[in-house]
Every structure is written in C-alpha cells, then in structure tokens.
C-alpha cells in the first residue's frame, strides 16, 4: 500500500508520464480512492499543456541562463488556473522545474523517451542544468494534406470526442473536440504509446455541455500513438479513442 505523501511526491512525475508501469498502477489505484490526492492531481495536470506554450526561444534562453523567468511564467499560469484552490507551491514548482528540465533536454536533441526524466523523488525545485546548444531537428514541411483525425463515442451515446494529430519537431500537436461531458468536470487527455507509455497532454475544466475544442501536445511521434483516453480528475476513463 502506498501512502498520501508518497503519492504527492510522485504526482509531478505521473503527469509527465515518467513513472514506470508498476509505480503508475500503484499511484492510480490510490488516486481512485483518495479525493485529496485526486484534487492535487487536478492542480498539476495542466502542466504538460502549459509546456506546449513554451517556445523554442524560451528553451534556448533557459539553456544559457537560469530559467527563473520561465518558471515564474509557468507558475503564474498555474496560479491563474487554480485561482480558488489552495497553494502547494513546492510541489508545483518542483513539477514545473522537472517539466522545464524535460523540455530543455527534449529540445537539446535527445529522443523524447530518453528525455523524460524520472524525477520520482521530487522534494524541492531542482536546478535546471544548462543544456548544450540545441541542434534542432528540421520542422516537417507543411504537406497540405489534412491532419489525421481519430474519433470515438462512449457506449452510453453521450460523450464523444475526436482528436486531430499534427506532427511537430518533438512530438505531435493535438486538437481535441469533445461533447457530452457534464459541466463542472475536470478532464485530461492522455496519450498512450504503442509500448503503453502514457502522457497527460492537456487538462481542462468543462464549463458548458456543448461541443468544445481544446489543444494539447505529446512528445510521442504520430506513428507511435496507439490511443487517447479522456480521464477525469478522480481517475475515471470517460472514453478511449483508438488512434
Ligand atoms: Zn492520498
């Protein structure tokens, strides 16, 4: 059995998809039964989505100077995101630092899977080691072909979603269209890779019933994505979308 403090410590790694399958199963089992930890996850879940807003220029600057400004910006966005929730700045800062470190490593030309740091024992904001000057892989030229879209509906006929996948230099940009989710639900989009890796790509708060559009990003290349899952903050899977 795993306790709350161990789960809190692992949550940052969990949202970044850095836990191994055994750890992930134990954390998810706990999250399904512990509202407090599930609420904490809801606070951290936006981080990978926020990372999608970090530009390559930000990362290049972060590689040559302390990324304080970057962290400040991420933290400000997280703060806005959870205006009414209680602050646990240490955990958020640690997760943000780990996220920025992962982004710096990813942009430094490492393969995305290697770039995912395993910061399981996050206790304080880790300093980001200056990375070598990034040698960027070429951005795929726009081909003009429509981006592939996958979609699915839940058995009850209410929840339905589609995900559009646009290849990018370090993964895949995602556009999610979702309908039928009850108002007030906090959802995340999880990308599942062919070897069963999982990444929280974005998280959002459903504020109306009709169709809504959200964007996210995964480090998985398009051809490595096996499926997407729409999951709630308390760990329920609303929908699985084969890709
Ligand atoms: Zn707990």
PDB file of C-alpha atoms and ligand atoms in Angstrom:
ATOM      1  CA  UNK A   1       0.000   0.000   0.000  1.00  0.00           C
ATOM      2  CA  UNK A   2       1.231   3.467  -0.866  1.00  0.00           C
ATOM      3  CA  UNK A   3       0.503   6.488   1.335  1.00  0.00           C
ATOM      4  CA  UNK A   4      -0.562  10.035   0.509  1.00  0.00           C
ATOM      5  CA  UNK A   5       2.872  11.608   0.939  1.00  0.00           C
ATOM      6  CA  UNK A   6       4.478   9.099  -1.443  1.00  0.00           C
ATOM      7  CA  UNK A   7       1.710   9.756  -3.964  1.00  0.00           C
ATOM      8  CA  UNK A   8       2.128  13.547  -3.673  1.00  0.00           C
ATOM      9  CA  UNK A   9       5.847  13.136  -4.281  1.00  0.00           C
ATOM     10  CA  UNK A  10       5.231  11.049  -7.397  1.00  0.00           C
ATOM     11  CA  UNK A  11       2.440  13.194  -8.916  1.00  0.00           C
ATOM     12  CA  UNK A  12       4.768  15.510 -10.842  1.00  0.00           C
ATOM     13  CA  UNK A  13       6.415  12.520 -12.499  1.00  0.00           C
ATOM     14  CA  UNK A  14       2.976  10.992 -13.043  1.00  0.00           C
ATOM     15  CA  UNK A  15       1.586  13.924 -15.055  1.00  0.00           C
ATOM     16  CA  UNK A  16       4.761  13.946 -17.131  1.00  0.00           C
ATOM     17  CA  UNK A  17       4.350  10.235 -17.881  1.00  0.00           C
ATOM     18  CA  UNK A  18       7.663   9.419 -16.230  1.00  0.00           C
ATOM     19  CA  UNK A  19       6.558   6.682 -13.831  1.00  0.00           C
ATOM     20  CA  UNK A  20       7.190   3.050 -14.715  1.00  0.00           C
ATOM     21  CA  UNK A  21       4.054   0.923 -15.181  1.00  0.00           C
ATOM     22  CA  UNK A  22       4.200  -0.582 -11.679  1.00  0.00           C
ATOM     23  CA  UNK A  23       4.520   2.805  -9.964  1.00  0.00           C
ATOM     24  CA  UNK A  24       1.831   4.253 -12.183  1.00  0.00           C
ATOM     25  CA  UNK A  25      -0.580   1.437 -11.285  1.00  0.00           C
ATOM     26  CA  UNK A  26       0.005   1.998  -7.554  1.00  0.00           C
ATOM     27  CA  UNK A  27      -0.463   5.766  -7.890  1.00  0.00           C
ATOM     28  CA  UNK A  28      -3.631   5.376  -9.978  1.00  0.00           C
ATOM     29  CA  UNK A  29      -5.041   2.852  -7.532  1.00  0.00           C
ATOM     30  CA  UNK A  30      -4.510   5.356  -4.719  1.00  0.00           C
ATOM     31  CA  UNK A  31      -5.935   8.264  -6.767  1.00  0.00           C
ATOM     32  CA  UNK A  32      -9.113   6.294  -7.420  1.00  0.00           C
ATOM     33  CA  UNK A  33      -9.759   6.096  -3.683  1.00  0.00           C
ATOM     34  CA  UNK A  34      -8.269   9.310  -2.272  1.00  0.00           C
ATOM     35  CA  UNK A  35     -10.100  12.537  -3.079  1.00  0.00           C
ATOM     36  CA  UNK A  36      -7.364  14.725  -1.610  1.00  0.00           C
ATOM     37  CA  UNK A  37      -4.656  13.293  -3.848  1.00  0.00           C
ATOM     38  CA  UNK A  38      -7.015  13.317  -6.851  1.00  0.00           C
ATOM     39  CA  UNK A  39      -7.572  17.039  -6.215  1.00  0.00           C
ATOM     40  CA  UNK A  40      -3.807  17.535  -6.116  1.00  0.00           C
ATOM     41  CA  UNK A  41      -3.516  15.771  -9.466  1.00  0.00           C
ATOM     42  CA  UNK A  42      -6.107  18.157 -10.906  1.00  0.00           C
ATOM     43  CA  UNK A  43      -3.833  21.044  -9.918  1.00  0.00           C
ATOM     44  CA  UNK A  44      -0.789  19.532 -11.610  1.00  0.00           C
ATOM     45  CA  UNK A  45      -2.482  18.098 -14.685  1.00  0.00           C
ATOM     46  CA  UNK A  46      -2.315  21.388 -16.700  1.00  0.00           C
ATOM     47  CA  UNK A  47       1.495  21.424 -16.602  1.00  0.00           C
ATOM     48  CA  UNK A  48       2.157  19.350 -19.731  1.00  0.00           C
ATOM     49  CA  UNK A  49      -0.365  21.518 -21.594  1.00  0.00           C
ATOM     50  CA  UNK A  50       1.401  24.648 -20.339  1.00  0.00           C
ATOM     51  CA  UNK A  51       4.648  23.209 -21.647  1.00  0.00           C
ATOM     52  CA  UNK A  52       3.146  23.286 -25.120  1.00  0.00           C
ATOM     53  CA  UNK A  53       3.118  27.085 -24.761  1.00  0.00           C
ATOM     54  CA  UNK A  54       6.852  27.212 -24.079  1.00  0.00           C
ATOM     55  CA  UNK A  55       8.537  28.347 -27.276  1.00  0.00           C
ATOM     56  CA  UNK A  56      11.858  27.081 -28.559  1.00  0.00           C
ATOM     57  CA  UNK A  57      13.213  30.575 -27.928  1.00  0.00           C
ATOM     58  CA  UNK A  58      12.241  30.262 -24.256  1.00  0.00           C
ATOM     59  CA  UNK A  59      14.082  26.971 -24.073  1.00  0.00           C
ATOM     60  CA  UNK A  60      17.185  28.317 -25.812  1.00  0.00           C
ATOM     61  CA  UNK A  61      17.281  31.171 -23.310  1.00  0.00           C
ATOM     62  CA  UNK A  62      16.729  28.705 -20.489  1.00  0.00           C
ATOM     63  CA  UNK A  63      19.740  26.740 -21.718  1.00  0.00           C
ATOM     64  CA  UNK A  64      22.105  29.649 -21.228  1.00  0.00           C
ATOM     65  CA  UNK A  65      20.663  31.421 -18.187  1.00  0.00           C
ATOM     66  CA  UNK A  66      18.770  30.447 -15.065  1.00  0.00           C
ATOM     67  CA  UNK A  67      15.224  29.717 -16.175  1.00  0.00           C
ATOM     68  CA  UNK A  68      13.708  31.786 -13.370  1.00  0.00           C
ATOM     69  CA  UNK A  69      11.633  33.885 -15.759  1.00  0.00           C
ATOM     70  CA  UNK A  70      10.315  30.736 -17.406  1.00  0.00           C
ATOM     71  CA  UNK A  71       9.430  29.147 -14.095  1.00  0.00           C
ATOM     72  CA  UNK A  72       7.793  32.371 -12.966  1.00  0.00           C
ATOM     73  CA  UNK A  73       5.658  32.373 -16.069  1.00  0.00           C
ATOM     74  CA  UNK A  74       4.670  28.723 -15.717  1.00  0.00           C
ATOM     75  CA  UNK A  75       3.858  29.249 -12.061  1.00  0.00           C
ATOM     76  CA  UNK A  76       1.804  32.340 -12.844  1.00  0.00           C
ATOM     77  CA  UNK A  77      -0.215  30.336 -15.343  1.00  0.00           C
ATOM     78  CA  UNK A  78      -0.701  27.521 -12.883  1.00  0.00           C
ATOM     79  CA  UNK A  79      -1.764  30.054 -10.260  1.00  0.00           C
ATOM     80  CA  UNK A  80      -4.341  31.523 -12.603  1.00  0.00           C
ATOM     81  CA  UNK A  81      -5.558  28.052 -13.486  1.00  0.00           C
ATOM     82  CA  UNK A  82      -6.363  27.192  -9.896  1.00  0.00           C
ATOM     83  CA  UNK A  83      -7.257  30.602  -8.522  1.00  0.00           C
ATOM     84  CA  UNK A  84      -9.616  29.185  -5.918  1.00  0.00           C
ATOM     85  CA  UNK A  85      -7.511  26.254  -4.851  1.00  0.00           C
ATOM     86  CA  UNK A  86      -5.082  26.134  -2.011  1.00  0.00           C
ATOM     87  CA  UNK A  87      -1.437  26.712  -2.762  1.00  0.00           C
ATOM     88  CA  UNK A  88       1.061  23.903  -2.536  1.00  0.00           C
ATOM     89  CA  UNK A  89       3.750  25.846  -4.288  1.00  0.00           C
ATOM     90  CA  UNK A  90       6.583  23.460  -3.501  1.00  0.00           C
ATOM     91  CA  UNK A  91       5.063  20.573  -5.403  1.00  0.00           C
ATOM     92  CA  UNK A  92       4.014  22.752  -8.318  1.00  0.00           C
ATOM     93  CA  UNK A  93       7.401  24.409  -8.529  1.00  0.00           C
ATOM     94  CA  UNK A  94       9.125  21.037  -8.432  1.00  0.00           C
ATOM     95  CA  UNK A  95       6.903  19.675 -11.167  1.00  0.00           C
ATOM     96  CA  UNK A  96       7.406  22.818 -13.230  1.00  0.00           C
ATOM     97  CA  UNK A  97      11.166  22.578 -12.771  1.00  0.00           C
ATOM     98  CA  UNK A  98      11.086  18.936 -13.828  1.00  0.00           C
ATOM     99  CA  UNK A  99       8.904  19.850 -16.794  1.00  0.00           C
ATOM    100  CA  UNK A 100      11.250  22.611 -17.880  1.00  0.00           C
ATOM    101  CA  UNK A 101      14.241  20.299 -17.456  1.00  0.00           C
ATOM    102  CA  UNK A 102      12.483  17.728 -19.630  1.00  0.00           C
ATOM    103  CA  UNK A 103      11.702  20.381 -22.240  1.00  0.00           C
ATOM    104  CA  UNK A 104      15.296  21.583 -22.280  1.00  0.00           C
ATOM    105  CA  UNK A 105      16.517  18.001 -22.693  1.00  0.00           C
ATOM    106  CA  UNK A 106      13.959  17.339 -25.423  1.00  0.00           C
ATOM    107  CA  UNK A 107      14.982  20.426 -27.374  1.00  0.00           C
ATOM    108  CA  UNK A 108      18.632  19.521 -26.941  1.00  0.00           C
ATOM    109  CA  UNK A 109      18.005  16.794 -29.475  1.00  0.00           C
ATOM    110  CA  UNK A 110      17.560  13.777 -27.235  1.00  0.00           C
ATOM    111  CA  UNK A 111      14.962  11.211 -28.191  1.00  0.00           C
ATOM    112  CA  UNK A 112      11.705  12.091 -26.403  1.00  0.00           C
ATOM    113  CA  UNK A 113      11.585   8.835 -24.419  1.00  0.00           C
ATOM    114  CA  UNK A 114      15.094   9.356 -23.096  1.00  0.00           C
ATOM    115  CA  UNK A 115      14.297  12.981 -22.439  1.00  0.00           C
ATOM    116  CA  UNK A 116      11.627  12.078 -19.963  1.00  0.00           C
ATOM    117  CA  UNK A 117      13.415  12.384 -16.682  1.00  0.00           C
ATOM    118  CA  UNK A 118      12.343  10.020 -13.899  1.00  0.00           C
ATOM    119  CA  UNK A 119      12.027  12.594 -11.094  1.00  0.00           C
ATOM    120  CA  UNK A 120      10.189  10.218  -8.794  1.00  0.00           C
ATOM    121  CA  UNK A 121      11.652  11.651  -5.613  1.00  0.00           C
ATOM    122  CA  UNK A 122      10.825  15.298  -6.210  1.00  0.00           C
ATOM    123  CA  UNK A 123      11.239  17.176  -2.950  1.00  0.00           C
ATOM    124  CA  UNK A 124      12.311  20.648  -3.984  1.00  0.00           C
ATOM    125  CA  UNK A 125      12.670  22.626  -7.195  1.00  0.00           C
ATOM    126  CA  UNK A 126      15.643  21.068  -8.959  1.00  0.00           C
ATOM    127  CA  UNK A 127      18.099  23.413 -10.631  1.00  0.00           C
ATOM    128  CA  UNK A 128      17.976  23.055 -14.392  1.00  0.00           C
ATOM    129  CA  UNK A 129      21.375  22.033 -15.700  1.00  0.00           C
ATOM    130  CA  UNK A 130      22.419  24.162 -18.673  1.00  0.00           C
ATOM    131  CA  UNK A 131      21.999  22.038 -21.774  1.00  0.00           C
ATOM    132  CA  UNK A 132      24.284  22.122 -24.802  1.00  0.00           C
ATOM    133  CA  UNK A 133      23.188  24.435 -27.613  1.00  0.00           C
ATOM    134  CA  UNK A 134      20.214  22.683 -29.189  1.00  0.00           C
ATOM    135  CA  UNK A 135      20.643  21.146 -32.599  1.00  0.00           C
ATOM    136  CA  UNK A 136      17.084  21.206 -33.740  1.00  0.00           C
ATOM    137  CA  UNK A 137      15.625  18.526 -35.964  1.00  0.00           C
ATOM    138  CA  UNK A 138      14.045  20.110 -39.020  1.00  0.00           C
ATOM    139  CA  UNK A 139      10.380  21.004 -38.618  1.00  0.00           C
ATOM    140  CA  UNK A 140       8.319  18.906 -41.015  1.00  0.00           C
ATOM    141  CA  UNK A 141       7.300  20.964 -44.009  1.00  0.00           C
ATOM    142  CA  UNK A 142       3.561  21.553 -44.258  1.00  0.00           C
ATOM    143  CA  UNK A 143       2.422  18.944 -46.742  1.00  0.00           C
ATOM    144  CA  UNK A 144      -1.015  20.386 -47.390  1.00  0.00           C
ATOM    145  CA  UNK A 145      -2.551  17.014 -46.571  1.00  0.00           C
ATOM    146  CA  UNK A 146      -5.246  17.143 -43.870  1.00  0.00           C
ATOM    147  CA  UNK A 147      -4.053  16.107 -40.401  1.00  0.00           C
ATOM    148  CA  UNK A 148      -5.295  12.634 -39.409  1.00  0.00           C
ATOM    149  CA  UNK A 149      -8.299  12.652 -37.107  1.00  0.00           C
ATOM    150  CA  UNK A 150      -9.499   9.797 -34.898  1.00  0.00           C
ATOM    151  CA  UNK A 151     -12.783   9.770 -33.029  1.00  0.00           C
ATOM    152  CA  UNK A 152     -14.934   7.649 -30.743  1.00  0.00           C
ATOM    153  CA  UNK A 153     -18.145   7.770 -28.740  1.00  0.00           C
ATOM    154  CA  UNK A 154     -18.900   6.205 -25.378  1.00  0.00           C
ATOM    155  CA  UNK A 155     -21.328   3.279 -25.170  1.00  0.00           C
ATOM    156  CA  UNK A 156     -23.951   5.463 -23.472  1.00  0.00           C
ATOM    157  CA  UNK A 157     -24.026   7.671 -26.573  1.00  0.00           C
ATOM    158  CA  UNK A 158     -23.449  10.921 -24.675  1.00  0.00           C
ATOM    159  CA  UNK A 159     -19.696  11.505 -24.533  1.00  0.00           C
ATOM    160  CA  UNK A 160     -17.937  11.721 -27.881  1.00  0.00           C
ATOM    161  CA  UNK A 161     -14.596  13.150 -28.937  1.00  0.00           C
ATOM    162  CA  UNK A 162     -12.243  13.465 -31.849  1.00  0.00           C
ATOM    163  CA  UNK A 163      -8.507  14.135 -31.794  1.00  0.00           C
ATOM    164  CA  UNK A 164      -6.624  15.704 -34.682  1.00  0.00           C
ATOM    165  CA  UNK A 165      -2.896  14.892 -34.814  1.00  0.00           C
ATOM    166  CA  UNK A 166      -0.397  17.308 -36.348  1.00  0.00           C
ATOM    167  CA  UNK A 167       3.235  16.137 -36.412  1.00  0.00           C
ATOM    168  CA  UNK A 168       5.761  18.601 -34.992  1.00  0.00           C
ATOM    169  CA  UNK A 169       9.503  18.579 -34.389  1.00  0.00           C
ATOM    170  CA  UNK A 170       9.390  16.987 -30.926  1.00  0.00           C
ATOM    171  CA  UNK A 171       6.114  15.114 -30.951  1.00  0.00           C
ATOM    172  CA  UNK A 172       2.568  15.736 -32.020  1.00  0.00           C
ATOM    173  CA  UNK A 173       0.219  18.699 -31.596  1.00  0.00           C
ATOM    174  CA  UNK A 174      -3.314  17.674 -30.684  1.00  0.00           C
ATOM    175  CA  UNK A 175      -6.675  19.329 -31.232  1.00  0.00           C
ATOM    176  CA  UNK A 176      -9.463  17.732 -29.201  1.00  0.00           C
ATOM    177  CA  UNK A 177     -13.139  18.218 -29.896  1.00  0.00           C
ATOM    178  CA  UNK A 178     -15.338  16.974 -27.093  1.00  0.00           C
ATOM    179  CA  UNK A 179     -19.041  16.907 -26.326  1.00  0.00           C
ATOM    180  CA  UNK A 180     -21.371  15.353 -23.790  1.00  0.00           C
ATOM    181  CA  UNK A 181     -19.202  15.746 -20.695  1.00  0.00           C
ATOM    182  CA  UNK A 182     -21.162  17.078 -17.693  1.00  0.00           C
ATOM    183  CA  UNK A 183     -20.494  20.696 -16.799  1.00  0.00           C
ATOM    184  CA  UNK A 184     -18.025  21.144 -13.988  1.00  0.00           C
ATOM    185  CA  UNK A 185     -15.933  18.071 -14.871  1.00  0.00           C
ATOM    186  CA  UNK A 186     -12.167  18.399 -14.941  1.00  0.00           C
ATOM    187  CA  UNK A 187     -10.800  16.237 -17.748  1.00  0.00           C
ATOM    188  CA  UNK A 188      -7.378  15.344 -19.062  1.00  0.00           C
ATOM    189  CA  UNK A 189      -6.367  13.928 -22.410  1.00  0.00           C
ATOM    190  CA  UNK A 190      -3.911  11.056 -22.002  1.00  0.00           C
ATOM    191  CA  UNK A 191      -1.885   9.852 -24.984  1.00  0.00           C
ATOM    192  CA  UNK A 192      -0.985   6.138 -24.943  1.00  0.00           C
ATOM    193  CA  UNK A 193       2.018   4.995 -26.988  1.00  0.00           C
ATOM    194  CA  UNK A 194       2.425   1.640 -28.747  1.00  0.00           C
ATOM    195  CA  UNK A 195       4.603   0.402 -25.891  1.00  0.00           C
ATOM    196  CA  UNK A 196       1.975   1.544 -23.356  1.00  0.00           C
ATOM    197  CA  UNK A 197       3.730   4.737 -22.248  1.00  0.00           C
ATOM    198  CA  UNK A 198       1.247   7.355 -21.022  1.00  0.00           C
ATOM    199  CA  UNK A 199       1.408  11.136 -21.121  1.00  0.00           C
ATOM    200  CA  UNK A 200      -1.045  13.698 -19.786  1.00  0.00           C
ATOM    201  CA  UNK A 201      -1.170  16.053 -22.765  1.00  0.00           C
ATOM    202  CA  UNK A 202      -3.623  18.659 -21.542  1.00  0.00           C
ATOM    203  CA  UNK A 203      -6.274  19.223 -18.947  1.00  0.00           C
ATOM    204  CA  UNK A 204      -9.343  21.396 -18.904  1.00  0.00           C
ATOM    205  CA  UNK A 205     -12.412  22.307 -16.937  1.00  0.00           C
ATOM    206  CA  UNK A 206     -15.651  21.657 -18.842  1.00  0.00           C
ATOM    207  CA  UNK A 207     -17.769  24.783 -18.396  1.00  0.00           C
ATOM    208  CA  UNK A 208     -20.593  24.018 -20.799  1.00  0.00           C
ATOM    209  CA  UNK A 209     -22.295  20.956 -22.244  1.00  0.00           C
ATOM    210  CA  UNK A 210     -21.973  21.583 -25.976  1.00  0.00           C
ATOM    211  CA  UNK A 211     -19.033  20.790 -28.259  1.00  0.00           C
ATOM    212  CA  UNK A 212     -15.766  22.333 -27.095  1.00  0.00           C
ATOM    213  CA  UNK A 213     -12.285  22.490 -28.580  1.00  0.00           C
ATOM    214  CA  UNK A 214      -9.041  22.100 -26.640  1.00  0.00           C
ATOM    215  CA  UNK A 215      -5.407  21.877 -27.685  1.00  0.00           C
ATOM    216  CA  UNK A 216      -2.519  19.880 -26.283  1.00  0.00           C
ATOM    217  CA  UNK A 217       0.792  18.311 -27.133  1.00  0.00           C
ATOM    218  CA  UNK A 218       2.508  14.975 -26.644  1.00  0.00           C
ATOM    219  CA  UNK A 219       6.153  14.023 -27.079  1.00  0.00           C
ATOM    220  CA  UNK A 220       5.029  10.809 -28.802  1.00  0.00           C
ATOM    221  CA  UNK A 221       5.503  10.921 -32.589  1.00  0.00           C
ATOM    222  CA  UNK A 222       2.277  10.455 -34.564  1.00  0.00           C
ATOM    223  CA  UNK A 223       3.130   6.886 -35.634  1.00  0.00           C
ATOM    224  CA  UNK A 224       3.846   5.841 -32.032  1.00  0.00           C
ATOM    225  CA  UNK A 225       0.421   6.839 -30.701  1.00  0.00           C
ATOM    226  CA  UNK A 226      -1.827   3.839 -30.039  1.00  0.00           C
ATOM    227  CA  UNK A 227      -4.802   5.537 -28.412  1.00  0.00           C
ATOM    228  CA  UNK A 228      -6.096   8.512 -26.467  1.00  0.00           C
ATOM    229  CA  UNK A 229      -8.061   8.456 -23.243  1.00  0.00           C
ATOM    230  CA  UNK A 230     -10.282  11.150 -21.770  1.00  0.00           C
ATOM    231  CA  UNK A 231      -9.943  10.777 -17.991  1.00  0.00           C
ATOM    232  CA  UNK A 232     -11.470  12.702 -15.099  1.00  0.00           C
ATOM    233  CA  UNK A 233      -9.554  14.182 -12.180  1.00  0.00           C
ATOM    234  CA  UNK A 234     -10.815  11.362  -9.958  1.00  0.00           C
ATOM    235  CA  UNK A 235      -9.376   8.747 -12.273  1.00  0.00           C
ATOM    236  CA  UNK A 236     -12.381   7.578 -14.320  1.00  0.00           C
ATOM    237  CA  UNK A 237     -11.841   6.918 -18.020  1.00  0.00           C
ATOM    238  CA  UNK A 238     -14.744   8.532 -19.900  1.00  0.00           C
ATOM    239  CA  UNK A 239     -13.645   7.476 -23.334  1.00  0.00           C
ATOM    240  CA  UNK A 240     -10.881   5.555 -25.114  1.00  0.00           C
ATOM    241  CA  UNK A 241     -10.137   6.601 -28.674  1.00  0.00           C
ATOM    242  CA  UNK A 242      -8.035   4.162 -30.729  1.00  0.00           C
ATOM    243  CA  UNK A 243      -5.565   6.042 -32.923  1.00  0.00           C
TER     244      UNK A 243
HETATM  245 ZN1  LIG B   1      -3.983  10.322  -0.774  1.00  0.00          ZN
END
